[in-house]
Coordinates of N, CA and C in Angstrom, one line a residue:
X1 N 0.8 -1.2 0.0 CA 0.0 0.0 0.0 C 0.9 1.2 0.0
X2 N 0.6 2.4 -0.7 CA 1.2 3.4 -0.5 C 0.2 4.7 -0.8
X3 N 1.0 5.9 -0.8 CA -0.1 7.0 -1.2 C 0.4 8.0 -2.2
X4 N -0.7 8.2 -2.8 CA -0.2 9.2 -4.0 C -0.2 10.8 -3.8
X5 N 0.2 11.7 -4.0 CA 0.5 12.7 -3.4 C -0.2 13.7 -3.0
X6 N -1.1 13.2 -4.1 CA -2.8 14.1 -3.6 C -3.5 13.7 -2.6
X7 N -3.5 11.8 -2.7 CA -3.5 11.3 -1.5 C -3.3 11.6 -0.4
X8 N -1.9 11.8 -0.2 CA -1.1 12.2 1.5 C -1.5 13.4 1.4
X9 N -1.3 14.4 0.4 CA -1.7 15.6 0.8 C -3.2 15.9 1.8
X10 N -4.1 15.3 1.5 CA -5.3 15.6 1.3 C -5.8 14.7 2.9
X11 N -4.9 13.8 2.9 CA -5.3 12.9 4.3 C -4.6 13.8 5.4
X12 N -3.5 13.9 5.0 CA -2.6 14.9 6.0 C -3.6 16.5 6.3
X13 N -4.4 16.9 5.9 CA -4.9 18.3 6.1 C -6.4 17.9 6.8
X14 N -7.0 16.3 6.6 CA -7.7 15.9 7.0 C -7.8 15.5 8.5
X15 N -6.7 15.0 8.9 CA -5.7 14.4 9.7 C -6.0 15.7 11.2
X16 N -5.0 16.7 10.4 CA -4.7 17.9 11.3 C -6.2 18.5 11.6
X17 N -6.9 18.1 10.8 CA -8.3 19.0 11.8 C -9.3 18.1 12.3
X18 N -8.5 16.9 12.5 CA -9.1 16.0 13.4 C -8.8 15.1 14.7
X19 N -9.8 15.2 15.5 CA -8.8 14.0 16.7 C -8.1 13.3 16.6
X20 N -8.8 12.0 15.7 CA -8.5 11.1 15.4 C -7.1 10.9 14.5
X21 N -5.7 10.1 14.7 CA -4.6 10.7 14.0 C -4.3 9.5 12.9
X22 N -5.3 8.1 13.1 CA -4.9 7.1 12.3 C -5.6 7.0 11.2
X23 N -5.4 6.5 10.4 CA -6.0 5.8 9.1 C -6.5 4.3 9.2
X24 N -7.4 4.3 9.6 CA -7.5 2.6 9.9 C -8.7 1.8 8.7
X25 N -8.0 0.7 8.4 CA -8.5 -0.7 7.6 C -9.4 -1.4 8.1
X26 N -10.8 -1.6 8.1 CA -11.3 -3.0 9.2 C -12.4 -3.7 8.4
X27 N -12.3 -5.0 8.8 CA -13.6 -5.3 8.1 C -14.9 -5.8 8.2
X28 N -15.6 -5.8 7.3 CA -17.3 -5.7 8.1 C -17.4 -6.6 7.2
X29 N -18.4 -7.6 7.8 CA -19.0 -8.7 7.5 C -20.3 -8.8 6.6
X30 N -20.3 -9.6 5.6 CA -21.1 -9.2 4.1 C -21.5 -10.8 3.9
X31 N -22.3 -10.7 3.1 CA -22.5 -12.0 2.7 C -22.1 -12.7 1.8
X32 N -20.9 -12.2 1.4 CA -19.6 -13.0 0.5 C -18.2 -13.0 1.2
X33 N -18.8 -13.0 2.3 CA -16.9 -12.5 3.6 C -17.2 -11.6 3.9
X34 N -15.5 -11.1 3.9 CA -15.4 -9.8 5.0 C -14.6 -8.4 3.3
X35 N -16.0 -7.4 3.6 CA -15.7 -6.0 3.2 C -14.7 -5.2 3.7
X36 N -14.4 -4.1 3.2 CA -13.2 -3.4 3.7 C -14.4 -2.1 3.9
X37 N -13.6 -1.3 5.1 CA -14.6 -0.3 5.6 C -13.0 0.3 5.8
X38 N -13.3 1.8 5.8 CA -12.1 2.8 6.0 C -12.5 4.2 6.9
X39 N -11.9 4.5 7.7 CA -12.7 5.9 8.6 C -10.9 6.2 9.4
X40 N -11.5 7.5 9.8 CA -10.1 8.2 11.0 C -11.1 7.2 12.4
X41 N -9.8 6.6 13.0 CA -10.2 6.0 14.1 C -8.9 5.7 14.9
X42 N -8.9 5.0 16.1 CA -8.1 4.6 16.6 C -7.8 3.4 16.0
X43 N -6.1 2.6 16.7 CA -6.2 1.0 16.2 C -6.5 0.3 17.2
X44 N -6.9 -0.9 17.0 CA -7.5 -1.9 17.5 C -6.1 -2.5 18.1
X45 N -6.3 -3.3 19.2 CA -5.3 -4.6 20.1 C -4.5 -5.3 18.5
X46 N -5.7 -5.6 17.9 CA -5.6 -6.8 17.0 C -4.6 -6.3 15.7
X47 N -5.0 -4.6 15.4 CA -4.6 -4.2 14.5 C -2.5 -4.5 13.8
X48 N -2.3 -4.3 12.7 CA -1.1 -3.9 12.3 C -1.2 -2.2 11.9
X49 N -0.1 -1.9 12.6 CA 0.2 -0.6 12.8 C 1.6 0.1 11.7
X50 N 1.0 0.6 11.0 CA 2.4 0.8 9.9 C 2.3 2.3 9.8
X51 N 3.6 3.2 9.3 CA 3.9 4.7 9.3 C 4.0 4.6 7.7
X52 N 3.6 4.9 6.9 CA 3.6 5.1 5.6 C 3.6 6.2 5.1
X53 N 4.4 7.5 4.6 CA 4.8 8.4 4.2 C 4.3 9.3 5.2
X54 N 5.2 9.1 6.8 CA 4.9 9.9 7.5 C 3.2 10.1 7.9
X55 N 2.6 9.0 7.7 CA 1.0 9.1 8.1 C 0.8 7.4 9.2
X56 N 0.3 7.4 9.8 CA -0.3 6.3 10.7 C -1.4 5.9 10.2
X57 N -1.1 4.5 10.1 CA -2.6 3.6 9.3 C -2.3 2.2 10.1
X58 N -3.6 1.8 10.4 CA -4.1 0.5 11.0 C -4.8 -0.3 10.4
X59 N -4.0 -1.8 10.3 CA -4.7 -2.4 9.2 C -5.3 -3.9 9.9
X60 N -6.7 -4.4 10.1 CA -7.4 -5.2 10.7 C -6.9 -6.9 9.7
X61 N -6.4 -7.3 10.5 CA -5.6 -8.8 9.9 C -6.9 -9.5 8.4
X62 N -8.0 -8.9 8.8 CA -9.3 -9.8 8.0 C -9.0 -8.8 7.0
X63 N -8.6 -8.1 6.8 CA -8.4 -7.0 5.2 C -7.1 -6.8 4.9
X64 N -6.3 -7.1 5.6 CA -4.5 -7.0 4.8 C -4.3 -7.4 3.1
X65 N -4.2 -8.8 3.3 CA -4.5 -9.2 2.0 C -5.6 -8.4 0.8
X66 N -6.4 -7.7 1.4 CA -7.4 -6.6 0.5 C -6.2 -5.5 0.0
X67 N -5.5 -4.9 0.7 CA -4.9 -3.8 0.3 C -3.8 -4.0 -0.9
X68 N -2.9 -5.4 -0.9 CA -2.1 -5.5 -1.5 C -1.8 -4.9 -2.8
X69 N -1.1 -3.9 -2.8 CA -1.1 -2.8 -4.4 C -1.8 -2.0 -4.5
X70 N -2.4 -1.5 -3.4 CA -3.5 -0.3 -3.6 C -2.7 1.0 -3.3
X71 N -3.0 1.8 -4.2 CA -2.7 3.2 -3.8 C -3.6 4.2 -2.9
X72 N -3.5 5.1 -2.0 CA -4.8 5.6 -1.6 C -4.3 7.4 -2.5
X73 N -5.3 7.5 -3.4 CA -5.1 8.9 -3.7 C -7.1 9.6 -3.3
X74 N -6.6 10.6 -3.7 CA -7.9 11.6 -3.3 C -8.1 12.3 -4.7
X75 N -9.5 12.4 -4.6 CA -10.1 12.9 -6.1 C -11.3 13.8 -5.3
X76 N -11.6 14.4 -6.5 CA -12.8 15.4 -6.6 C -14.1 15.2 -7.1
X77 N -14.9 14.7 -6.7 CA -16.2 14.8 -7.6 C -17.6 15.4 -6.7
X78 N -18.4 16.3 -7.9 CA -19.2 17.2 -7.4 C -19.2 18.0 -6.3
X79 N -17.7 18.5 -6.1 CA -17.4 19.5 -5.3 C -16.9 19.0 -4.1
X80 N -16.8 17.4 -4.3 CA -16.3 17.0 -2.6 C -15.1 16.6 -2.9
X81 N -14.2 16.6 -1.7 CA -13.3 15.9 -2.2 C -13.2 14.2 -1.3
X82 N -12.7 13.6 -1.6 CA -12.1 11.9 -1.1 C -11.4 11.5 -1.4
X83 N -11.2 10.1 -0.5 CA -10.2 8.8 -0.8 C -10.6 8.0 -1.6
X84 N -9.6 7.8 -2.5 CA -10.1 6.6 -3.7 C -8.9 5.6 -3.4
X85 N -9.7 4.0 -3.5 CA -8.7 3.2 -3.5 C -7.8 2.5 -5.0
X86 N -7.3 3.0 -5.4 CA -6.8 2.6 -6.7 C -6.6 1.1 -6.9
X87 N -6.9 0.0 -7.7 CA -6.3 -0.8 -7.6 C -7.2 -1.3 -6.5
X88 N -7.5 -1.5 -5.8 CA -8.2 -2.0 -5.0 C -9.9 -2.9 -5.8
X89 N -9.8 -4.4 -5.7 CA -10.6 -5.2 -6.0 C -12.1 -5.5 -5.0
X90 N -12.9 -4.8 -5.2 CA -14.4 -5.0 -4.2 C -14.7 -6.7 -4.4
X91 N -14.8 -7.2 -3.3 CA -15.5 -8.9 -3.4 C -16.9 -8.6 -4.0
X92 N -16.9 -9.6 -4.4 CA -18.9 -9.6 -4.7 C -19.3 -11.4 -4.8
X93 N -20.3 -11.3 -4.6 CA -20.6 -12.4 -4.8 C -21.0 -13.5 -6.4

């Protein structure tokens, strides 16, 4: 996993006007397995804790394997801005 610069930029300014300082990975339970859910949160006991371009992200052992080669960049649409997962494969059934 890494971040693209619009990415870090845009999580880093996110980051600072918020309590919450981590990036955390977790997964929620679907009826083809386990989904990947993303929010500013704390990490979990369970979590892996990684510093990735000077940013803190927590990643729930049931979604590791989900991230592999994903980029997180941030895009614009209809005036908002977000996280997009690049590369990142959604399960389905």
């Amino acid at each position: 996993m890494e971040f693209s610069l619009d990415g870090k930029n845009y999580l880093t300014q996110v980051m600072e006007a918020s309590e919450a300082k981590t990036l955390r990975f977790y997964g929620i339970s679907g009826c083809c397995g386990v989904n990947l859910g993303v929010g500013l949160d704390e990490a979990q006991k369970t979590d892996e804790i990684l510093t990735i371009d000077g940013l803190k992200v927590a990643i729930d052992p049931q979604v590791k394997d989900q991230l592999t080669g994903v980029t997180i960049h941030a895009e614009e649409e209809n005036g908002e801005m977000g996280l997009v997962l690049l590369g990142y494969q959604q399960k389905s059934c």
